[in-house]
PDB file of C-alpha atoms in Angstrom:
ATOM      1  CA  MET A   1       0.685  69.366 112.039  1.00  0.00           C
ATOM      2  CA  HIS A   2      -1.804  68.383 114.694  1.00  0.00           C
ATOM      3  CA  ALA A   3      -1.402  71.514 116.405  1.00  0.00           C
ATOM      4  CA  PHE A   4      -2.307  73.505 113.333  1.00  0.00           C
ATOM      5  CA  PHE A   5      -5.941  72.210 113.813  1.00  0.00           C
ATOM      6  CA  SER A   6      -6.598  72.848 117.546  1.00  0.00           C
ATOM      7  CA  ALA A   7      -4.908  76.200 118.239  1.00  0.00           C
ATOM      8  CA  SER A   8      -5.895  79.561 116.969  1.00  0.00           C
ATOM      9  CA  LEU A   9      -4.610  80.157 113.368  1.00  0.00           C
ATOM     10  CA  ALA A  10      -3.491  83.732 114.516  1.00  0.00           C
ATOM     11  CA  ASP A  11      -0.554  81.514 116.133  1.00  0.00           C
ATOM     12  CA  VAL A  12       0.474  80.281 112.723  1.00  0.00           C
ATOM     13  CA  GLN A  13       3.735  81.290 111.094  1.00  0.00           C
ATOM     14  CA  PHE A  14       4.516  80.439 107.389  1.00  0.00           C
ATOM     15  CA  VAL A  15       8.339  80.563 106.906  1.00  0.00           C
ATOM     16  CA  VAL A  16       9.801  80.331 103.421  1.00  0.00           C
ATOM     17  CA  ILE A  17      13.462  79.836 103.152  1.00  0.00           C
ATOM     18  CA  ASN A  18      16.249  79.531 100.587  1.00  0.00           C
ATOM     19  CA  LEU A  19      13.728  78.837  97.631  1.00  0.00           C
ATOM     20  CA  SER A  20      14.584  81.774  95.332  1.00  0.00           C
ATOM     21  CA  SER A  21      17.228  79.611  93.120  1.00  0.00           C
ATOM     22  CA  HIS A  22      14.387  77.158  92.610  1.00  0.00           C
ATOM     23  CA  LEU A  23      11.709  79.719  91.728  1.00  0.00           C
ATOM     24  CA  ASN A  24      10.445  79.854  87.921  1.00  0.00           C
ATOM     25  CA  ASP A  25       8.339  82.744  86.462  1.00  0.00           C
ATOM     26  CA  LEU A  26       5.044  81.259  87.733  1.00  0.00           C
ATOM     27  CA  THR A  27       6.218  80.319  91.283  1.00  0.00           C
ATOM     28  CA  SER A  28       7.932  83.687  91.584  1.00  0.00           C
ATOM     29  CA  VAL A  29       4.531  85.368  90.957  1.00  0.00           C
ATOM     30  CA  LEU A  30       2.451  83.010  92.949  1.00  0.00           C
ATOM     31  CA  LEU A  31       4.799  83.284  96.040  1.00  0.00           C
ATOM     32  CA  ALA A  32       4.786  87.264  95.692  1.00  0.00           C
ATOM     33  CA  THR A  33       1.018  87.017  95.323  1.00  0.00           C
ATOM     34  CA  LEU A  34       0.777  85.024  98.695  1.00  0.00           C
ATOM     35  CA  PHE A  35       3.066  87.330 100.362  1.00  0.00           C
ATOM     36  CA  SER A  36       0.960  90.435  99.429  1.00  0.00           C
ATOM     37  CA  LEU A  37      -2.236  88.664 100.685  1.00  0.00           C
ATOM     38  CA  ALA A  38      -0.906  87.155 104.015  1.00  0.00           C
ATOM     39  CA  SER A  39       2.121  89.194 104.837  1.00  0.00           C
ATOM     40  CA  ASP A  40       1.241  89.183 108.396  1.00  0.00           C
ATOM     41  CA  SER A  41       1.877  85.373 108.491  1.00  0.00           C
ATOM     42  CA  ILE A  42       4.571  84.742 106.120  1.00  0.00           C
ATOM     43  CA  VAL A  43       8.320  85.541 106.193  1.00  0.00           C
ATOM     44  CA  ILE A  44      10.687  84.710 103.305  1.00  0.00           C
ATOM     45  CA  TYR A  45      14.574  84.211 103.740  1.00  0.00           C
ATOM     46  CA  GLN A  46      17.113  83.955 101.122  1.00  0.00           C
ATOM     47  CA  ASN A  47      20.582  82.515 101.281  1.00  0.00           C
ATOM     48  CA  GLU A  48      20.531  81.770 105.020  1.00  0.00           C
ATOM     49  CA  THR A  49      22.397  79.074 106.662  1.00  0.00           C
ATOM     50  CA  LYS A  50      20.778  78.702 110.041  1.00  0.00           C
ATOM     51  CA  LEU A  51      17.498  79.470 111.446  1.00  0.00           C
ATOM     52  CA  ASP A  52      16.566  80.535 114.905  1.00  0.00           C
ATOM     53  CA  PHE A  53      13.004  79.342 115.879  1.00  0.00           C
ATOM     54  CA  SER A  54      12.904  81.069 118.978  1.00  0.00           C
ATOM     55  CA  GLN A  55      12.185  84.348 117.270  1.00  0.00           C
ATOM     56  CA  TRP A  56       8.589  82.948 117.002  1.00  0.00           C
ATOM     57  CA  PRO A  57       7.636  82.117 120.521  1.00  0.00           C
ATOM     58  CA  ASN A  58       4.261  80.242 121.003  1.00  0.00           C
ATOM     59  CA  LYS A  59       4.011  79.914 117.341  1.00  0.00           C
ATOM     60  CA  ILE A  60       3.050  76.851 115.116  1.00  0.00           C
ATOM     61  CA  ILE A  61       5.785  77.032 112.266  1.00  0.00           C
ATOM     62  CA  LEU A  62       5.087  75.718 108.988  1.00  0.00           C
ATOM     63  CA  LEU A  63       8.527  75.922 107.121  1.00  0.00           C
ATOM     64  CA  PHE A  64       8.810  75.526 103.203  1.00  0.00           C
ATOM     65  CA  THR A  65      12.313  75.022 102.341  1.00  0.00           C
ATOM     66  CA  THR A  66      14.583  72.273 100.529  1.00  0.00           C
ATOM     67  CA  THR A  67      15.857  69.018 101.961  1.00  0.00           C
ATOM     68  CA  GLN A  68      19.335  70.160 101.992  1.00  0.00           C
ATOM     69  CA  PHE A  69      18.558  73.093 104.248  1.00  0.00           C
ATOM     70  CA  ALA A  70      16.179  70.824 106.310  1.00  0.00           C
ATOM     71  CA  ALA A  71      18.803  68.329 106.760  1.00  0.00           C
ATOM     72  CA  THR A  72      21.097  71.218 108.509  1.00  0.00           C
ATOM     73  CA  LEU A  73      18.483  71.945 111.085  1.00  0.00           C
ATOM     74  CA  LYS A  74      19.156  70.530 114.633  1.00  0.00           C
ATOM     75  CA  ASN A  75      16.912  70.264 117.519  1.00  0.00           C
ATOM     76  CA  VAL A  76      13.705  71.054 115.639  1.00  0.00           C
ATOM     77  CA  PRO A  77      10.815  72.056 117.950  1.00  0.00           C
ATOM     78  CA  THR A  78       7.707  70.039 117.862  1.00  0.00           C
ATOM     79  CA  CYS A  79       5.806  72.862 117.066  1.00  0.00           C
ATOM     80  CA  VAL A  80       7.514  73.052 113.461  1.00  0.00           C
ATOM     81  CA  THR A  81       6.339  71.149 110.484  1.00  0.00           C
ATOM     82  CA  ILE A  82       8.745  71.057 107.354  1.00  0.00           C
ATOM     83  CA  TYR A  83       7.680  70.876 103.829  1.00  0.00           C
ATOM     84  CA  ALA A  84      10.598  70.440 101.670  1.00  0.00           C
ATOM     85  CA  LEU A  85      11.463  70.628  97.929  1.00  0.00           C
ATOM     86  CA  ASN A  86      13.229  67.342  97.077  1.00  0.00           C
ATOM     87  CA  SER A  87      13.459  67.421  93.285  1.00  0.00           C
ATOM     88  CA  ASP A  88      16.669  64.991  93.195  1.00  0.00           C
ATOM     89  CA  ASP A  89      15.377  61.794  94.816  1.00  0.00           C
ATOM     90  CA  CYS A  90      11.673  62.546  95.854  1.00  0.00           C
ATOM     91  CA  ASN A  91      10.145  59.940  98.271  1.00  0.00           C
ATOM     92  CA  PHE A  92       6.494  60.308  96.597  1.00  0.00           C
ATOM     93  CA  GLU A  93       5.065  58.263  99.764  1.00  0.00           C
ATOM     94  CA  ASP A  94       6.159  61.345 102.141  1.00  0.00           C
ATOM     95  CA  PRO A  95       3.541  63.859 102.141  1.00  0.00           C
ATOM     96  CA  TYR A  96       5.962  66.491 103.312  1.00  0.00           C
ATOM     97  CA  HIS A  97       8.414  66.228 100.190  1.00  0.00           C
ATOM     98  CA  PHE A  98       7.640  67.672  97.006  1.00  0.00           C
ATOM     99  CA  ALA A  99       9.380  66.936  93.399  1.00  0.00           C
ATOM    100  CA  THR A 100       8.604  70.310  92.162  1.00  0.00           C
ATOM    101  CA  ILE A 101       8.663  73.986  93.275  1.00  0.00           C
ATOM    102  CA  GLN A 102       5.134  74.294  91.834  1.00  0.00           C
ATOM    103  CA  ASP A 103       3.814  71.738  93.915  1.00  0.00           C
ATOM    104  CA  LEU A 104       5.703  73.239  97.130  1.00  0.00           C
ATOM    105  CA  VAL A 105       4.227  76.592  96.411  1.00  0.00           C
ATOM    106  CA  ASP A 106       0.839  75.159  95.913  1.00  0.00           C
ATOM    107  CA  GLN A 107       1.278  73.474  99.366  1.00  0.00           C
ATOM    108  CA  LEU A 108       1.758  76.912 101.022  1.00  0.00           C
ATOM    109  CA  SER A 109      -1.179  78.473  99.224  1.00  0.00           C
ATOM    110  CA  ASN A 110      -3.217  75.435 100.383  1.00  0.00           C
ATOM    111  CA  ALA A 111      -1.982  75.764 103.945  1.00  0.00           C
ATOM    112  CA  ILE A 112      -2.911  79.565 103.977  1.00  0.00           C
ATOM    113  CA  VAL A 113      -6.278  78.921 102.662  1.00  0.00           C
ATOM    114  CA  GLN A 114      -6.634  76.196 105.352  1.00  0.00           C
ATOM    115  CA  LYS A 115      -5.595  78.755 107.998  1.00  0.00           C
ATOM    116  CA  TYR A 116      -8.405  81.294 106.998  1.00  0.00           C
ATOM    117  CA  ARG A 117     -11.156  78.404 106.674  1.00  0.00           C
ATOM    118  CA  LEU A 118     -10.100  76.937 110.073  1.00  0.00           C
ATOM    119  CA  GLU A 119     -10.431  80.486 111.754  1.00  0.00           C
ATOM    120  CA  THR A 120     -13.734  80.984 110.201  1.00  0.00           C
ATOM    121  CA  CYS A 121     -14.974  77.815 111.651  1.00  0.00           C
ATOM    122  CA  ARG A 122     -13.460  78.930 115.130  1.00  0.00           C
ATOM    123  CA  TYR A 123     -15.078  82.331 115.054  1.00  0.00           C
ATOM    124  CA  ASN A 124     -18.539  80.958 114.081  1.00  0.00           C
ATOM    125  CA  GLN A 125     -18.254  78.337 117.016  1.00  0.00           C
ATOM    126  CA  ILE A 126     -17.436  81.156 119.505  1.00  0.00           C
ATOM    127  CA  GLY A 127     -20.175  83.465 118.176  1.00  0.00           C
ATOM    128  CA  GLU A 128     -18.392  86.320 116.120  1.00  0.00           C
ATOM    129  CA  PRO A 129     -19.850  86.097 112.885  1.00  0.00           C
ATOM    130  CA  ASP A 130     -18.423  89.202 111.538  1.00  0.00           C
ATOM    131  CA  LYS A 131     -14.914  87.964 112.212  1.00  0.00           C
ATOM    132  CA  ALA A 132     -15.817  84.769 110.729  1.00  0.00           C
ATOM    133  CA  LYS A 133     -17.024  86.487 107.494  1.00  0.00           C
ATOM    134  CA  GLU A 134     -13.810  88.351 107.296  1.00  0.00           C
ATOM    135  CA  GLN A 135     -11.724  85.180 107.494  1.00  0.00           C
ATOM    136  CA  GLU A 136     -13.737  83.465 104.943  1.00  0.00           C
ATOM    137  CA  MET A 137     -13.265  86.515 102.614  1.00  0.00           C
ATOM    138  CA  LYS A 138      -9.680  86.039 102.962  1.00  0.00           C
ATOM    139  CA  ALA A 139      -9.535  82.484 101.982  1.00  0.00           C
ATOM    140  CA  ASN A 140     -11.717  83.231  99.053  1.00  0.00           C
ATOM    141  CA  ARG A 141      -9.457  86.070  97.909  1.00  0.00           C
ATOM    142  CA  VAL A 142      -6.555  84.044  97.983  1.00  0.00           C
ATOM    143  CA  GLU A 143      -8.084  81.500  95.913  1.00  0.00           C
ATOM    144  CA  HIS A 144      -9.234  83.816  93.446  1.00  0.00           C
ATOM    145  CA  GLU A 145      -5.931  85.729  93.160  1.00  0.00           C
ATOM    146  CA  ILE A 146      -3.889  82.462  92.784  1.00  0.00           C
ATOM    147  CA  LYS A 147      -6.445  80.988  90.027  1.00  0.00           C
ATOM    148  CA  LYS A 148      -6.187  84.480  88.459  1.00  0.00           C
ATOM    149  CA  VAL A 149      -2.451  84.261  88.287  1.00  0.00           C
ATOM    150  CA  TYR A 150      -2.420  80.813  86.712  1.00  0.00           C
ATOM    151  CA  GLU A 151      -4.802  81.949  83.969  1.00  0.00           C
ATOM    152  CA  GLN A 152      -2.703  85.249  83.090  1.00  0.00           C
ATOM    153  CA  MET A 153       0.601  83.092  83.133  1.00  0.00           C
ATOM    154  CA  LYS A 154      -1.281  80.741  80.876  1.00  0.00           C
ATOM    155  CA  GLU A 155      -2.526  83.401  78.524  1.00  0.00           C
ATOM    156  CA  ASN A 156       0.928  85.282  78.274  1.00  0.00           C
ATOM    157  CA  SER A 157       2.970  82.036  77.851  1.00  0.00           C
ATOM    158  CA  PRO A 158       4.390  81.777  74.158  1.00  0.00           C
ATOM    159  CA  LYS A 159       2.592  79.141  72.044  1.00  0.00           C
ATOM    160  CA  LYS A 160       4.986  76.652  70.528  1.00  0.00           C
ATOM    161  CA  PRO A 161       4.462  76.199  66.759  1.00  0.00           C
ATOM    162  CA  LEU A 162       2.600  73.053  65.847  1.00  0.00           C
ATOM    163  CA  HIS A 163       4.548  71.024  63.335  1.00  0.00           C
ATOM    164  CA  ASN A 164       2.578  69.381  60.533  1.00  0.00           C
ATOM    165  CA  ILE A 165       2.653  65.212  60.566  1.00  0.00           C
ATOM    166  CA  ALA A 166       2.523  63.827  57.204  1.00  0.00           C
ATOM    167  CA  LEU A 167      -0.567  61.771  56.301  1.00  0.00           C
ATOM    168  CA  THR A 168       0.324  58.283  54.887  1.00  0.00           C
ATOM    169  CA  ILE A 169      -2.229  55.789  53.544  1.00  0.00           C
ATOM    170  CA  ILE A 170      -1.205  52.126  53.596  1.00  0.00           C
ATOM    171  CA  TRP A 171      -2.779  48.993  51.774  1.00  0.00           C
ATOM    172  CA  LEU A 172      -1.952  45.602  53.230  1.00  0.00           C
ATOM    173  CA  ARG A 173      -2.266  43.062  50.531  1.00  0.00           C
ATOM    174  CA  PRO A 174      -3.821  45.029  47.797  1.00  0.00           C
ATOM    175  CA  GLU A 175      -5.138  43.589  44.678  1.00  0.00           C
ATOM    176  CA  VAL A 176      -3.795  44.358  41.238  1.00  0.00           C
ATOM    177  CA  GLY A 177      -4.990  48.036  40.305  1.00  0.00           C
ATOM    178  CA  ASP A 178      -6.106  49.047  44.006  1.00  0.00           C
ATOM    179  CA  MET A 179      -2.900  51.317  44.659  1.00  0.00           C
ATOM    180  CA  GLU A 180      -3.316  52.853  41.218  1.00  0.00           C
ATOM    181  CA  SER A 181      -6.866  53.636  41.605  1.00  0.00           C
ATOM    182  CA  LEU A 182      -6.099  55.057  45.001  1.00  0.00           C
ATOM    183  CA  LYS A 183      -3.496  57.463  43.924  1.00  0.00           C
ATOM    184  CA  GLU A 184      -5.373  58.528  41.036  1.00  0.00           C
ATOM    185  CA  VAL A 185      -8.752  59.529  43.226  1.00  0.00           C
ATOM    186  CA  PHE A 186      -6.919  61.043  46.277  1.00  0.00           C
ATOM    187  CA  GLY A 187      -3.667  62.551  44.799  1.00  0.00           C
ATOM    188  CA  GLU A 188      -2.145  65.146  47.157  1.00  0.00           C
ATOM    189  CA  TYR A 189      -4.508  64.448  49.941  1.00  0.00           C
ATOM    190  CA  PHE A 190      -2.186  61.780  51.209  1.00  0.00           C
ATOM    191  CA  SER A 191       1.541  62.696  51.757  1.00  0.00           C
ATOM    192  CA  SER A 192       2.505  59.230  50.602  1.00  0.00           C
ATOM    193  CA  TYR A 193       1.081  55.752  49.497  1.00  0.00           C
ATOM    194  CA  HIS A 194       2.382  52.512  50.522  1.00  0.00           C
ATOM    195  CA  SER A 195       1.632  49.044  50.072  1.00  0.00           C
ATOM    196  CA  PHE A 196       2.711  45.801  52.005  1.00  0.00           C
ATOM    197  CA  PHE A 197       2.010  42.098  51.274  1.00  0.00           C
ATOM    198  CA  ASN A 198       3.729  41.152  54.726  1.00  0.00           C
ATOM    199  CA  GLN A 199       2.097  42.115  57.957  1.00  0.00           C
ATOM    200  CA  HIS A 200       5.461  41.971  59.544  1.00  0.00           C
ATOM    201  CA  THR A 201       6.965  44.464  57.153  1.00  0.00           C
ATOM    202  CA  CYS A 202       3.928  46.784  57.529  1.00  0.00           C
ATOM    203  CA  HIS A 203       4.309  46.639  61.119  1.00  0.00           C
ATOM    204  CA  TYR A 204       7.987  47.423  61.157  1.00  0.00           C
ATOM    205  CA  TYR A 205       7.072  50.632  58.856  1.00  0.00           C
ATOM    206  CA  ILE A 206       4.529  51.784  61.349  1.00  0.00           C
ATOM    207  CA  VAL A 207       6.744  51.619  64.438  1.00  0.00           C
ATOM    208  CA  GLU A 208       9.756  53.366  62.612  1.00  0.00           C
ATOM    209  CA  ASN A 209       7.477  56.145  61.877  1.00  0.00           C
ATOM    210  CA  GLU A 210       5.140  56.520  65.057  1.00  0.00           C
ATOM    211  CA  HIS A 211       6.328  60.067  65.663  1.00  0.00           C
ATOM    212  CA  ARG A 212       6.661  60.948  61.897  1.00  0.00           C
ATOM    213  CA  ASN A 213       3.413  60.417  60.362  1.00  0.00           C
ATOM    214  CA  ASP A 214      -0.348  59.605  60.697  1.00  0.00           C
ATOM    215  CA  ILE A 215      -1.672  56.445  59.086  1.00  0.00           C
ATOM    216  CA  PHE A 216      -4.863  55.565  57.356  1.00  0.00           C
ATOM    217  CA  LEU A 217      -4.630  51.712  57.095  1.00  0.00           C
ATOM    218  CA  ILE A 218      -6.601  49.374  54.611  1.00  0.00           C
ATOM    219  CA  MET A 219      -6.610  45.941  55.088  1.00  0.00           C
ATOM    220  CA  ASN A 220      -8.559  42.950  53.404  1.00  0.00           C
ATOM    221  CA  THR A 221     -11.491  41.237  54.947  1.00  0.00           C
ATOM    222  CA  SER A 222      -9.607  37.962  54.671  1.00  0.00           C
ATOM    223  CA  SER A 223      -7.206  39.309  57.347  1.00  0.00           C
ATOM    224  CA  GLU A 224      -7.572  38.124  60.809  1.00  0.00           C
ATOM    225  CA  GLN A 225      -9.196  40.641  63.293  1.00  0.00           C
ATOM    226  CA  SER A 226      -6.028  40.041  65.775  1.00  0.00           C
ATOM    227  CA  ILE A 227      -3.595  41.488  63.024  1.00  0.00           C
ATOM    228  CA  ALA A 228      -5.852  44.646  63.118  1.00  0.00           C
ATOM    229  CA  ASN A 229      -5.778  44.673  66.890  1.00  0.00           C
ATOM    230  CA  GLY A 230      -2.114  44.658  66.861  1.00  0.00           C
ATOM    231  CA  PHE A 231      -2.005  47.865  64.404  1.00  0.00           C
ATOM    232  CA  ARG A 232      -4.784  49.600  66.664  1.00  0.00           C
ATOM    233  CA  GLN A 233      -2.165  49.858  69.493  1.00  0.00           C
ATOM    234  CA  PHE A 234      -0.327  52.481  67.688  1.00  0.00           C
ATOM    235  CA  SER A 235      -1.260  56.165  68.177  1.00  0.00           C
ATOM    236  CA  ASN A 236      -0.531  57.087  64.775  1.00  0.00           C
ATOM    237  CA  VAL A 237      -2.823  54.688  63.340  1.00  0.00           C
ATOM    238  CA  LYS A 238      -5.945  56.890  63.014  1.00  0.00           C
ATOM    239  CA  ASN A 239      -8.264  54.684  61.056  1.00  0.00           C
ATOM    240  CA  ILE A 240      -8.244  51.092  59.701  1.00  0.00           C
ATOM    241  CA  TYR A 241     -10.737  49.854  57.085  1.00  0.00           C
ATOM    242  CA  PHE A 242     -11.735  46.522  55.513  1.00  0.00           C
ATOM    243  CA  TYR A 243     -12.190  46.208  51.941  1.00  0.00           C
ATOM    244  CA  GLY A 244     -13.525  42.847  50.247  1.00  0.00           C
ATOM    245  CA  GLN A 245     -16.511  40.599  50.295  1.00  0.00           C
ATOM    246  CA  SER A 246     -17.750  40.067  54.065  1.00  0.00           C
ATOM    247  CA  THR A 247     -20.922  39.235  56.070  1.00  0.00           C
ATOM    248  CA  ASN A 248     -19.451  41.913  58.588  1.00  0.00           C
ATOM    249  CA  SER A 249     -21.750  44.833  59.073  1.00  0.00           C
ATOM    250  CA  ASP A 250     -19.091  46.922  60.744  1.00  0.00           C
ATOM    251  CA  GLU A 251     -19.019  50.761  59.580  1.00  0.00           C
ATOM    252  CA  LYS A 252     -15.494  50.309  58.524  1.00  0.00           C
ATOM    253  CA  THR A 253     -15.943  47.149  56.142  1.00  0.00           C
ATOM    254  CA  PHE A 254     -16.606  47.906  52.513  1.00  0.00           C
ATOM    255  CA  ASP A 255     -17.252  45.613  49.732  1.00  0.00           C
ATOM    256  CA  THR A 256     -17.004  48.117  46.793  1.00  0.00           C
ATOM    257  CA  ARG A 257     -14.291  50.818  46.129  1.00  0.00           C
ATOM    258  CA  ASN A 258     -17.184  53.276  45.816  1.00  0.00           C
ATOM    259  CA  ASP A 259     -18.045  52.927  49.309  1.00  0.00           C
ATOM    260  CA  LEU A 260     -14.508  52.841  50.483  1.00  0.00           C
ATOM    261  CA  TYR A 261     -13.678  55.798  48.818  1.00  0.00           C
ATOM    262  CA  TYR A 262     -16.772  57.632  50.212  1.00  0.00           C
ATOM    263  CA  ARG A 263     -15.796  56.654  53.905  1.00  0.00           C
ATOM    264  CA  LEU A 264     -11.995  57.923  53.079  1.00  0.00           C
ATOM    265  CA  THR A 265     -13.041  61.103  51.941  1.00  0.00           C
ATOM    266  CA  TYR A 266     -15.424  61.690  54.824  1.00  0.00           C
ATOM    267  CA  ASP A 267     -12.621  60.919  57.354  1.00  0.00           C
ATOM    268  CA  LEU A 268     -10.183  63.068  55.450  1.00  0.00           C
ATOM    269  CA  ILE A 269     -12.472  66.074  55.812  1.00  0.00           C
ATOM    270  CA  GLY A 270     -12.559  65.455  59.574  1.00  0.00           C
ATOM    271  CA  HIS A 271      -8.964  65.060  59.592  1.00  0.00           C
ATOM    272  CA  TYR A 272      -8.039  68.374  58.006  1.00  0.00           C
ATOM    273  CA  GLY A 273     -10.860  70.236  59.575  1.00  0.00           C
ATOM    274  CA  GLU A 274      -9.374  69.315  62.992  1.00  0.00           C
ATOM    275  CA  LEU A 275      -5.868  70.176  61.816  1.00  0.00           C
ATOM    276  CA  GLY A 276      -7.117  73.525  60.643  1.00  0.00           C
ATOM    277  CA  ASP A 277      -8.824  74.238  64.125  1.00  0.00           C
ATOM    278  CA  ASN A 278      -5.672  73.194  66.120  1.00  0.00           C
ATOM    279  CA  TYR A 279      -3.690  75.482  64.083  1.00  0.00           C
ATOM    280  CA  GLN A 280      -6.195  78.423  64.170  1.00  0.00           C
ATOM    281  CA  GLU A 281      -6.312  77.921  68.076  1.00  0.00           C
ATOM    282  CA  ASN A 282      -2.529  78.188  68.042  1.00  0.00           C
ATOM    283  CA  ASP A 283      -2.634  81.338  65.836  1.00  0.00           C
ATOM    284  CA  GLN A 284      -0.926  79.822  62.908  1.00  0.00           C
ATOM    285  CA  LEU A 285      -3.378  81.199  60.488  1.00  0.00           C
ATOM    286  CA  LYS A 286      -1.612  80.323  57.265  1.00  0.00           C
ATOM    287  CA  GLU A 287      -1.259  76.789  58.058  1.00  0.00           C
ATOM    288  CA  ALA A 288      -4.975  76.660  59.516  1.00  0.00           C
ATOM    289  CA  ARG A 289      -6.225  78.267  56.191  1.00  0.00           C
ATOM    290  CA  ASP A 290      -4.471  75.560  53.950  1.00  0.00           C
ATOM    291  CA  PHE A 291      -6.117  72.659  55.980  1.00  0.00           C
ATOM    292  CA  PHE A 292      -9.333  74.365  55.762  1.00  0.00           C
ATOM    293  CA  VAL A 293      -9.006  74.589  52.022  1.00  0.00           C
ATOM    294  CA  LYS A 294      -8.253  70.970  51.819  1.00  0.00           C
ATOM    295  CA  ALA A 295     -11.234  70.236  53.890  1.00  0.00           C
ATOM    296  CA  GLN A 296     -13.494  72.326  51.670  1.00  0.00           C
ATOM    297  CA  LYS A 297     -11.948  70.755  48.502  1.00  0.00           C
ATOM    298  CA  LEU A 298     -12.811  67.512  49.783  1.00  0.00           C
ATOM    299  CA  CYS A 299     -16.446  68.600  50.578  1.00  0.00           C
ATOM    300  CA  ARG A 300     -16.831  69.529  46.902  1.00  0.00           C
ATOM    301  CA  PHE A 301     -15.263  66.311  45.870  1.00  0.00           C
ATOM    302  CA  LEU A 302     -17.576  64.253  48.041  1.00  0.00           C
ATOM    303  CA  ASN A 303     -20.586  66.158  46.713  1.00  0.00           C
ATOM    304  CA  GLU A 304     -19.593  65.782  43.166  1.00  0.00           C
ATOM    305  CA  LYS A 305     -18.610  62.250  43.306  1.00  0.00           C
ATOM    306  CA  PHE A 306     -21.047  60.816  45.535  1.00  0.00           C
ATOM    307  CA  PHE A 307     -24.219  63.064  45.627  1.00  0.00           C
ATOM    308  CA  SER A 308     -24.523  64.022  42.149  1.00  0.00           C
ATOM    309  CA  LEU A 309     -27.279  62.703  39.788  1.00  0.00           C
ATOM    310  CA  ASN A 310     -24.206  61.263  37.646  1.00  0.00           C
ATOM    311  CA  ASN A 311     -22.859  59.396  40.682  1.00  0.00           C
ATOM    312  CA  PRO A 312     -19.690  57.313  39.268  1.00  0.00           C
ATOM    313  CA  VAL A 313     -18.748  53.849  40.497  1.00  0.00           C
ATOM    314  CA  PHE A 314     -14.896  53.841  40.942  1.00  0.00           C
ATOM    315  CA  ALA A 315     -13.770  50.834  38.712  1.00  0.00           C
TER     316      ALA A 315
END
């Protein structure tokens, strides 16, 4: 495309051919917008079997098509640069092949803007500032209108409903009474409670449920740090807590149930508050309200159990 940079951009012709069957809602609007803004430089053909380049004498031609159609072209002039949609077997190292129709149409948009920007430079160099300003305004308008299309399509696209992922708490190697106390205090705030006495069994459970539930994990301070690091690799393990006597001053290490439960409550408030925000943003207001109510109840629980004058210690 070197001639593109050296010649007058009035001599550049954009040709779009046989892309209609590949267009989706977004790219259809993008292409129509580009055509309306630069109709003097773009031609669009559908269902063509051949292309006669001689109809654009003395033009630099930027051709946007598919690899299938490009393969049928013979004796392509040196003034032609081909940008091709190759969604089946895209060579990502080839700057003229594109894996998606959106990428190809974006390339067309960028080339049109580049045309106007370079024309701006050319007119400034030859002392015609009014024409330079006109070309700059065209470039800015294309960028503005394309950005507006993306924003409008995003606003109008239907939102997919979010699905609630259950929150599970796991205690690895609990002592006698630990799980019973945990269930009594937190009840319905966790969907399920599980205890494991073997790290490999625990690991297998987390792997099996990686996309079905979020997990808060409690481990004894006697557990090796490498075990905890193994669990941290899973995206559904949201928090890991260490319980027991320890010289470790880490914020997630606790030597009393009182301190452990305080932190669990604090993190549960954040968890349900964040879920509420996500569902509210997705216009699922009933579900959002349910999560916000849970977070509010936990706030009251935190205040009553940990900040009242009669602050209990969970035995």
